Coordinates of C-alpha atoms in Angstrom, one line a residue:
Chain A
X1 CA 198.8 147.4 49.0
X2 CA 195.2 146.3 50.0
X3 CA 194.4 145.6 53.6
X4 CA 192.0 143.3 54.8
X5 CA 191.7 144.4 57.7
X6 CA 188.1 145.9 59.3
X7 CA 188.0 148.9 61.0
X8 CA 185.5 149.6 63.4
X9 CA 184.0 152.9 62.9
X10 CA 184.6 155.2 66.5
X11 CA 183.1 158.5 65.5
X12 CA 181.7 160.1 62.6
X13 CA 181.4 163.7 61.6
X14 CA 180.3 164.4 58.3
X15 CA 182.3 162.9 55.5
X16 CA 185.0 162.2 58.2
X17 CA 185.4 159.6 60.9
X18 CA 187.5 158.4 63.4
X19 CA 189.0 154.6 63.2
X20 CA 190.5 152.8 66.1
X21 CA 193.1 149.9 65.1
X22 CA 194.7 148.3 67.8
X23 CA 194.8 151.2 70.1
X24 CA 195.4 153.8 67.5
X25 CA 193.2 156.2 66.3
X26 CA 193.5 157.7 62.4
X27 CA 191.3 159.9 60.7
X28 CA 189.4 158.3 57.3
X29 CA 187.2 159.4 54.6
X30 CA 183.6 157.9 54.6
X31 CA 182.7 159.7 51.0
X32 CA 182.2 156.3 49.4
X33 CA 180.2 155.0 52.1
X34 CA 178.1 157.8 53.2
X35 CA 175.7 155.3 55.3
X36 CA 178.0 154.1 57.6
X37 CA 177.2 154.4 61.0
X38 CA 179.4 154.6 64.3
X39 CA 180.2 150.9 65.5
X40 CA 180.0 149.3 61.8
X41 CA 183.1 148.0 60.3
X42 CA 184.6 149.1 57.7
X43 CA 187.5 148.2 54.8
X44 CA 189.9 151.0 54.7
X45 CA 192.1 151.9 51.2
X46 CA 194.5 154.2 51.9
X47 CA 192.8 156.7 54.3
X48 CA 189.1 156.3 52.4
X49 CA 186.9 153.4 53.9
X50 CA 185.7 151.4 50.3
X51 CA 183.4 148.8 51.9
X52 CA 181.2 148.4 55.0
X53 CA 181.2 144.4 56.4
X54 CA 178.6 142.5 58.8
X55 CA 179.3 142.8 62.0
X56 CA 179.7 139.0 62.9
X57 CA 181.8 138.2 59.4
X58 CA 184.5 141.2 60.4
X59 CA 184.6 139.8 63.8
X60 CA 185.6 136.8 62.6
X61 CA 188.4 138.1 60.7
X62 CA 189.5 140.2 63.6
X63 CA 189.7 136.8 65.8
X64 CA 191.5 135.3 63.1
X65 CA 194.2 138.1 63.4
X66 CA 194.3 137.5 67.5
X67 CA 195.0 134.0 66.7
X68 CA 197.8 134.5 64.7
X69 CA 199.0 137.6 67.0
X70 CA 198.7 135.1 69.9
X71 CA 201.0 132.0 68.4
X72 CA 203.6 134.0 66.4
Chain B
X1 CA 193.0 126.2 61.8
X2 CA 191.0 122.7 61.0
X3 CA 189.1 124.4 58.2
X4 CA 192.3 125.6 56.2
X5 CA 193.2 121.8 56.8
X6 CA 190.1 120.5 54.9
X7 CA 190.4 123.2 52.3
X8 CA 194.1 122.2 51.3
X9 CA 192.8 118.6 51.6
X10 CA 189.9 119.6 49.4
X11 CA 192.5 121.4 47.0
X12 CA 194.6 117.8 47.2
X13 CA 191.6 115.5 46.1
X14 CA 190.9 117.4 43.1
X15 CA 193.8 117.8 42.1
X16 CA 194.5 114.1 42.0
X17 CA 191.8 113.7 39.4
X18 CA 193.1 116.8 37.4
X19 CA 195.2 114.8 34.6
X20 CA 197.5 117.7 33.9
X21 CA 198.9 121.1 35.0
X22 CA 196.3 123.9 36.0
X23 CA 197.7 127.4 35.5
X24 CA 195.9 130.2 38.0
X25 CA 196.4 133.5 37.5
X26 CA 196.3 136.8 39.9
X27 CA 195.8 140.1 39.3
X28 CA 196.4 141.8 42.3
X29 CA 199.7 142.8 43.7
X30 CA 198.5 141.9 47.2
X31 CA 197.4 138.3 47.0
X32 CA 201.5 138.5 44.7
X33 CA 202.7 139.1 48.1
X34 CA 200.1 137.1 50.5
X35 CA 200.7 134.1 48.3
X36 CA 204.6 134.3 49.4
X37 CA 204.1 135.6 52.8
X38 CA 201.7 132.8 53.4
X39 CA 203.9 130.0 51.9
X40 CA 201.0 129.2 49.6
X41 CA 202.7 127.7 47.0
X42 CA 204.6 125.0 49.1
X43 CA 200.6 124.1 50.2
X44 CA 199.4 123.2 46.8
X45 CA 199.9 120.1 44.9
X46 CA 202.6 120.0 41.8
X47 CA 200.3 120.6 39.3
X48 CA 198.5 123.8 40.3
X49 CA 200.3 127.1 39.5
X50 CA 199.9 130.2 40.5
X51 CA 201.1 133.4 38.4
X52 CA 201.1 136.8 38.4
X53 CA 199.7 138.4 36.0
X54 CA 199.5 142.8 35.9
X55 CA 198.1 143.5 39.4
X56 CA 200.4 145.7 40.7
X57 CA 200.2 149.4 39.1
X58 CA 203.4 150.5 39.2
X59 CA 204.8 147.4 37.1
X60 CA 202.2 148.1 34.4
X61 CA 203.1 151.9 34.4
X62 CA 205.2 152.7 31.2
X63 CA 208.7 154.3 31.0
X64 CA 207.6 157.6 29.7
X65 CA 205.5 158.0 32.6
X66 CA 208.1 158.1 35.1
X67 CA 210.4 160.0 32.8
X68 CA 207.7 162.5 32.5
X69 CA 207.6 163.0 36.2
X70 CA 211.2 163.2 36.5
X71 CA 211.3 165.7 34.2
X72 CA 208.7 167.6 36.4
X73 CA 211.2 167.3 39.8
X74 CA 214.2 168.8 37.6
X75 CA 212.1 171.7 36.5
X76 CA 211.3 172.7 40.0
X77 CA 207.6 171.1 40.5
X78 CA 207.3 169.3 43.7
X79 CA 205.9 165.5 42.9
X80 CA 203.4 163.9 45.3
X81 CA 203.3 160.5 45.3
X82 CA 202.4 157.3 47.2
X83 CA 205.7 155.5 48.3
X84 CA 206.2 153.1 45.2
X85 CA 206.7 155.2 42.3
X86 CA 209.9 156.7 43.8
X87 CA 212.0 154.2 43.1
X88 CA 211.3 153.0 39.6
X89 CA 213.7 153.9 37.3
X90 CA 212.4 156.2 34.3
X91 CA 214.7 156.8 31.0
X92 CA 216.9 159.0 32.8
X93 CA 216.5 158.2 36.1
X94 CA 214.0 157.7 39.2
X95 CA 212.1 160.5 41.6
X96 CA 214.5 159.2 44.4
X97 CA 218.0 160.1 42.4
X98 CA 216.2 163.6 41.5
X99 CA 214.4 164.1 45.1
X100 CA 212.3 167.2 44.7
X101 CA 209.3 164.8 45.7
X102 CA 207.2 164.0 48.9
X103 CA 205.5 160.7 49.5
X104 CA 201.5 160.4 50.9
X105 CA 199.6 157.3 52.7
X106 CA 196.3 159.2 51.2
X107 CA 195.1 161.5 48.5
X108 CA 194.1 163.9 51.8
X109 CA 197.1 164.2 53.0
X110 CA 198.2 166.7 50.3
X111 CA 196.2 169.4 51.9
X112 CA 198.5 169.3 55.2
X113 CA 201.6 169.8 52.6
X114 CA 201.1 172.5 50.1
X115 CA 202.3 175.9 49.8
X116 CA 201.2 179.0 47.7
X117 CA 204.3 179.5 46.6
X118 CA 204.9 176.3 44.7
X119 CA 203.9 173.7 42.4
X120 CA 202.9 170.5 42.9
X121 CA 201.9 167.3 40.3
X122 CA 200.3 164.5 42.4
X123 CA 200.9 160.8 40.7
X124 CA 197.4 159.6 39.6
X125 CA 198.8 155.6 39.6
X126 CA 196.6 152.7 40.4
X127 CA 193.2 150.8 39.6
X128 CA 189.5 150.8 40.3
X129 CA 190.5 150.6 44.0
X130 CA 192.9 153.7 43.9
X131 CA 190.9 156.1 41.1
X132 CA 188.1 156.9 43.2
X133 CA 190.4 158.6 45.8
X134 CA 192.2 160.4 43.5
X135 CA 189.0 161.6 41.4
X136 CA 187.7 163.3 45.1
X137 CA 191.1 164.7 45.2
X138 CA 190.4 166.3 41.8
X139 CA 187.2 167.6 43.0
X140 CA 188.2 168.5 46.3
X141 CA 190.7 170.7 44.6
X142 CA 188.4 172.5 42.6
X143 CA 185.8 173.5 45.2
X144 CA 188.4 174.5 47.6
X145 CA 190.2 176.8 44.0
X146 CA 193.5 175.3 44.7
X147 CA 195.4 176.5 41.5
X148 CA 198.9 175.0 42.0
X149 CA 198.2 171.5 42.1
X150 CA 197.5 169.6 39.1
X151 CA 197.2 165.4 38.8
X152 CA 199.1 163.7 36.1
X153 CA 196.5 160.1 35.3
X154 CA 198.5 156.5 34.5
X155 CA 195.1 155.2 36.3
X156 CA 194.2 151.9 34.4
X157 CA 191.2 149.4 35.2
X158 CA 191.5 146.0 35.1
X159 CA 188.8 144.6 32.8
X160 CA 190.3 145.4 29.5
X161 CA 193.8 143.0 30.3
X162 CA 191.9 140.6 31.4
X163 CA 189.6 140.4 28.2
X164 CA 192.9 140.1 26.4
X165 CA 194.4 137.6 29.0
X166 CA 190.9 135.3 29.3
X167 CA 191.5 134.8 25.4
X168 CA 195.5 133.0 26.1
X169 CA 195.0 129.3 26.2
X170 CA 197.8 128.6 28.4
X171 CA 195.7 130.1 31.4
X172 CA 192.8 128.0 32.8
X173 CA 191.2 130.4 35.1
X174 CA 191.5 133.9 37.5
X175 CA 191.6 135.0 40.5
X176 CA 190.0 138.3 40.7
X177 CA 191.4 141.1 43.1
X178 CA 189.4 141.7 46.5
X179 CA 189.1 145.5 46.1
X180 CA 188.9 146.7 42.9
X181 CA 186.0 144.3 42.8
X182 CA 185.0 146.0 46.2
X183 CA 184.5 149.1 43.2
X184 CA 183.2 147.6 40.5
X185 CA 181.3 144.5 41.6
X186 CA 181.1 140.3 40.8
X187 CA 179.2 141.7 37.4
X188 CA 182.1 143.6 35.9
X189 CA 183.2 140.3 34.9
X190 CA 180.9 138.3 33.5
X191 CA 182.1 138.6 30.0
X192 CA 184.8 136.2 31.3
X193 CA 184.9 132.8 29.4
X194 CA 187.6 131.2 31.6
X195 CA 186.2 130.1 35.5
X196 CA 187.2 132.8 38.1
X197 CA 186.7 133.6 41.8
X198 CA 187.0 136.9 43.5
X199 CA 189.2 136.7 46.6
X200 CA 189.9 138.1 49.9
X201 CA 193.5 138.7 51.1
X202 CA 193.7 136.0 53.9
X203 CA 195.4 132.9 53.1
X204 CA 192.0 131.1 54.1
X205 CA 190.7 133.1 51.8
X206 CA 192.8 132.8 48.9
X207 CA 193.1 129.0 49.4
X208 CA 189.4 128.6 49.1
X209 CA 189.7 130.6 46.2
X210 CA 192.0 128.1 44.6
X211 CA 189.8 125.4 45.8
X212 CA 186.5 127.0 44.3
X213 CA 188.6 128.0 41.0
X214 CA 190.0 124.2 40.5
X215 CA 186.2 122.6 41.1
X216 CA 184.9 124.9 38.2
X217 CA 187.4 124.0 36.1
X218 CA 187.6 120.3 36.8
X219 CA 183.9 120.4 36.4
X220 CA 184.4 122.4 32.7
X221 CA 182.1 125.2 34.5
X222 CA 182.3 128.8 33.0
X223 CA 181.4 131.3 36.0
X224 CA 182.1 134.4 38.2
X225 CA 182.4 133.1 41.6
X226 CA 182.8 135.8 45.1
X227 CA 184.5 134.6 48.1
X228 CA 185.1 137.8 49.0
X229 CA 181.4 138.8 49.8
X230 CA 182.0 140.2 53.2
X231 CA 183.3 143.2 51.0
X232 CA 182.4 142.8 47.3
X233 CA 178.7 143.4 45.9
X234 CA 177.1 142.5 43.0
X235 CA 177.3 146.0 41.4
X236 CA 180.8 147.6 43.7
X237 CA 180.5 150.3 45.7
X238 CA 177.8 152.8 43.8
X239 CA 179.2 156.3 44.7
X240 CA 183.0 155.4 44.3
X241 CA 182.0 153.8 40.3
X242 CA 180.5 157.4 40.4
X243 CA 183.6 159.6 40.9
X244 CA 185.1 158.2 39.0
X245 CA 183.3 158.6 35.7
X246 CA 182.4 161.8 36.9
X247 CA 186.1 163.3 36.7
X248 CA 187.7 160.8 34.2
X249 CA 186.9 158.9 31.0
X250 CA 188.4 156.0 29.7
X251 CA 191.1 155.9 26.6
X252 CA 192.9 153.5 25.3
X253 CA 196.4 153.1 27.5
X254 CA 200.2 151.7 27.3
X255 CA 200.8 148.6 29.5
X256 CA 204.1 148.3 30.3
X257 CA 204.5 144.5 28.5
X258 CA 201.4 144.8 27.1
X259 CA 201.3 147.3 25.0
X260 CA 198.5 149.4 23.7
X261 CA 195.1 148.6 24.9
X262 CA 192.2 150.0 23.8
X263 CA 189.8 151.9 26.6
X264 CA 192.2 150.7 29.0
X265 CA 193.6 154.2 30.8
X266 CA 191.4 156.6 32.4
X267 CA 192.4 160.5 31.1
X268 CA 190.8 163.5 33.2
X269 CA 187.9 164.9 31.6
X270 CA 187.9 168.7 30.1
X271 CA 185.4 169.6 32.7
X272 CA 188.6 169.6 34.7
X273 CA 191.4 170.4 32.9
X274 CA 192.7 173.0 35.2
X275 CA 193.5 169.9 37.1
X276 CA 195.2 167.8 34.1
X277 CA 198.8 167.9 34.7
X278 CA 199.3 166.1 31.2
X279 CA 197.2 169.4 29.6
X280 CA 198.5 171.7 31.9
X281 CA 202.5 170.8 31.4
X282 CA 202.4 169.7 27.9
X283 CA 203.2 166.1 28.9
X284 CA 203.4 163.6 26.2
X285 CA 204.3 160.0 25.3
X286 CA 208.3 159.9 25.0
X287 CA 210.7 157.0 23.3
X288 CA 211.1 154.4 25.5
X289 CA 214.6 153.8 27.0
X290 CA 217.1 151.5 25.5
X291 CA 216.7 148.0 26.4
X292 CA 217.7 146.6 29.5
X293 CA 217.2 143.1 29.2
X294 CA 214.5 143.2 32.0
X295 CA 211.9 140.8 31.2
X296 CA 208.9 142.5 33.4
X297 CA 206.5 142.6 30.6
X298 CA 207.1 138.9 29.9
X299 CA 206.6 137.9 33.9
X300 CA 203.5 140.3 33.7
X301 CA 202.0 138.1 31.3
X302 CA 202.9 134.9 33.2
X303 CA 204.7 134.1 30.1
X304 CA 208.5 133.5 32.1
X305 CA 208.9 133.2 35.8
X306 CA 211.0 135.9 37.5
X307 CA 213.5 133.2 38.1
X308 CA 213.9 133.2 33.7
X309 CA 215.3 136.3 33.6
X310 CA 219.5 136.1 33.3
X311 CA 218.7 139.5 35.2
X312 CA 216.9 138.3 38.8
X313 CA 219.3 138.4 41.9
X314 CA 222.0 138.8 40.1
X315 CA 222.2 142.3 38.3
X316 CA 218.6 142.6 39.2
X317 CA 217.8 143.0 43.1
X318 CA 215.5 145.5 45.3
X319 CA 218.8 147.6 46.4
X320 CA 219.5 148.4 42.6
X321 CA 216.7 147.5 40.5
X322 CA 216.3 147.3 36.7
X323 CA 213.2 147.0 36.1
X324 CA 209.2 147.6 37.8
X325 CA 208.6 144.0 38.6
X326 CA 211.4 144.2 41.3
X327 CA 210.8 148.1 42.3
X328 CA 207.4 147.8 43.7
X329 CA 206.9 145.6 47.1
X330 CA 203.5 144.3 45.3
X331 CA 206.1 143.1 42.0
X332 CA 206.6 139.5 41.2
X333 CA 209.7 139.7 40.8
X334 CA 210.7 141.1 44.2
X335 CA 208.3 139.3 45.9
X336 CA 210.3 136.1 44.8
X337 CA 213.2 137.7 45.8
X338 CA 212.1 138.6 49.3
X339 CA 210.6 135.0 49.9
X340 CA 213.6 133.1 48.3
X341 CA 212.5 131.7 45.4
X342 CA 215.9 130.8 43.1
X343 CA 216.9 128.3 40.8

């Protein structure tokens, strides 16, 4: 299953980092997107981020998903 | 929420001055699901269709593959897995009836499981999006010498179907799946003579897709179009197209309702072999069990509709399934069970 949601990026160390979803924090794999730095966004495919996004364009998903958290 | 009103407007308008049916296909087993989730169908007009054709991995996984790792469980190796393969039934019978398996979100979380004392297969199964993990898996084993675990490849990539697929007439154009073009980029598919548009997972996204897809074809316009660029490139992701053709090489492959397609699998190269469950155990192609009457390979190829099979809902459901197409959550077939859709 793909998600599409972004993850912002909390804290890197080395070819790890730290997301935070929602409150909850899970370890990734940055191998395949080794210039990501701490505050980017990133797609996520099971435990191994795959794609880094602007900033404004994953914010904009992220509202969308409060939207839809807010009326259902 | 106005702009997913002018998109299905959009959608409407065009396809007033389409003259006949338009059939869209997918190829991912997440826009299968979003499609239903989202109740896009009930959006579009009567003449566009959406099917599904082989996006979801498990569904295009053969029978011996299963059977093979079946056989593995009984003989004492402990499978690793991610969640869907364990209920898809093999020739004999599935991981879950055998147990002697344990399921993993990611590739990583193998290292937090193993013992010396035992042996494990992991379950290479997926595309472009899934390989990449799995080939750092294969080198991650062999820097850190782990000798008991070995991977056993079905990985496929999604090009060589759709060659085969862009050439059936009754088709009139794609959508392309969000993150295995994330890997391999928009260019992977220009050899594409049908119209297509790479798509997010959001049901804006997908219906701008549609709307994007039906303008190129109502304007006769060949082309690779990306509405997913917050995430897909021109040329993918650069070091994940990397891995993987640094630990595998492509062969031809069994599609489950396909068939045989050449350059189509992806097969771990001798560099390591250590690592090759399928060298390592012997494994082979077996006979393929006796037929069921399930009809995946026929909804895989948007030939039938799950709802064509004498099968679906009735002998067929997700509590005791026959076949892939209702096994996986990301199948067609139990995705149209889950959201309803009957005679």
């Amino acid at each position: 299953m793909c998600l599409g949601v972004p993850l912002k990026i909390f804290k890197k160390e080395g070819q790890w980092a730290i997301v935070k979803d929602r409150g909850i924090e899970r370890k990734i794999n940055i191998s395949f997107t080794p210039q990501v730095k701490e505050g980017d966004y990133v797609i996520v495919h099971a435990g191994f981020s795959i794609s880094i996004l602007k900033k404004d364009e994953a914010e904009e998903v992220l509202k969308i998903y409060d939207e839809i958290k807010k009326n259902y | 929420m106005m702009k997913l009103k002018r998109i299905i407007e959009g959608i409407k308008v065009i396809s007033e001055s389409l003259d006949r049916e338009i059939r869209i296909m997918e190829v991912c087993g997440t826009h299968t699901v979003n499609i239903f989730r989202f109740g896009i169908k009930t959006l579009l007009p009567e003449n566009i269709k959406i099917i599904s054709g082989p996006g979801c991995p498990v569904c295009v996984t053969p029978d011996f593959y299963i059977e093979n790792a079946v056989n593995l469980a009984k003989s004492g190796i402990r499978i690793l897995t991610f969640g869907d393969m364990v209920r898809v039934p093999g020739i004999s019978s599935s991981l879950e009836e055998v147990g002697n398996y344990e399921v993993v979100y990611s590739p990583f979380d193998i290292f937090g499981k193993i013992k010396n004392s035992k042996e494990y297969v992991f379950l290479g199964v997926g595309f472009e999006t899934t390989t990449p993990l799995v080939a750092w898996l294969i080198e991650e084993l062999k820097r850190r010498r782990i000798k008991n675990v070995s991977v056993y490849s079905a990985h496929k990539l999604i090009p060589p179907p759709l060659e085969i697929l862009d050439k059936e007439s009754r088709i009139d154009g794609f959508i392309l799946p969000g993150h295995v073009s994330t890997i391999i980029g928009r260019k992977a598919y220009l050899f594409l003579n049908k119209p297509s548009v790479i798509s997010g997972f959001e049901a804006e996204d997908i219906l701008q897709s549609i709307f994007m897809l039906i303008y190129l074809i109502k304007n006769k316009k060949k082309g690779v179009l990306n509405q997913y660029k917050r995430s897909v490139r021109e040329n993918g992701n650069l070091e994940a197209k990397k891995i993987i053709y640094d630990v595998f090489e492509s062969v031809d492959s069994v599609w489950r309702g396909l068939g045989m397609i050449k350059k189509s699998g992806l097969e771990i190269k001798k560099e390591y072999k250590d690592f090759d469950a399928e060298k390592r155990y012997g494994l082979k192609e077996i006979e393929e069990r006796k037929e069921t009457g399930c009809r995946c390979g026929e909804v895989i190829k948007g030939e039938i509709e799950p709802v064509d099979c004498p099968l679906f809902a009735k002998k067929c459901t997700p509590e005791r399934p026959l076949g892939p197409c209702m096994v996986s959550s990301e199948g067609t077939c139990s995705a149209y069970y889950k959201y309803g859709i009957s005679n």
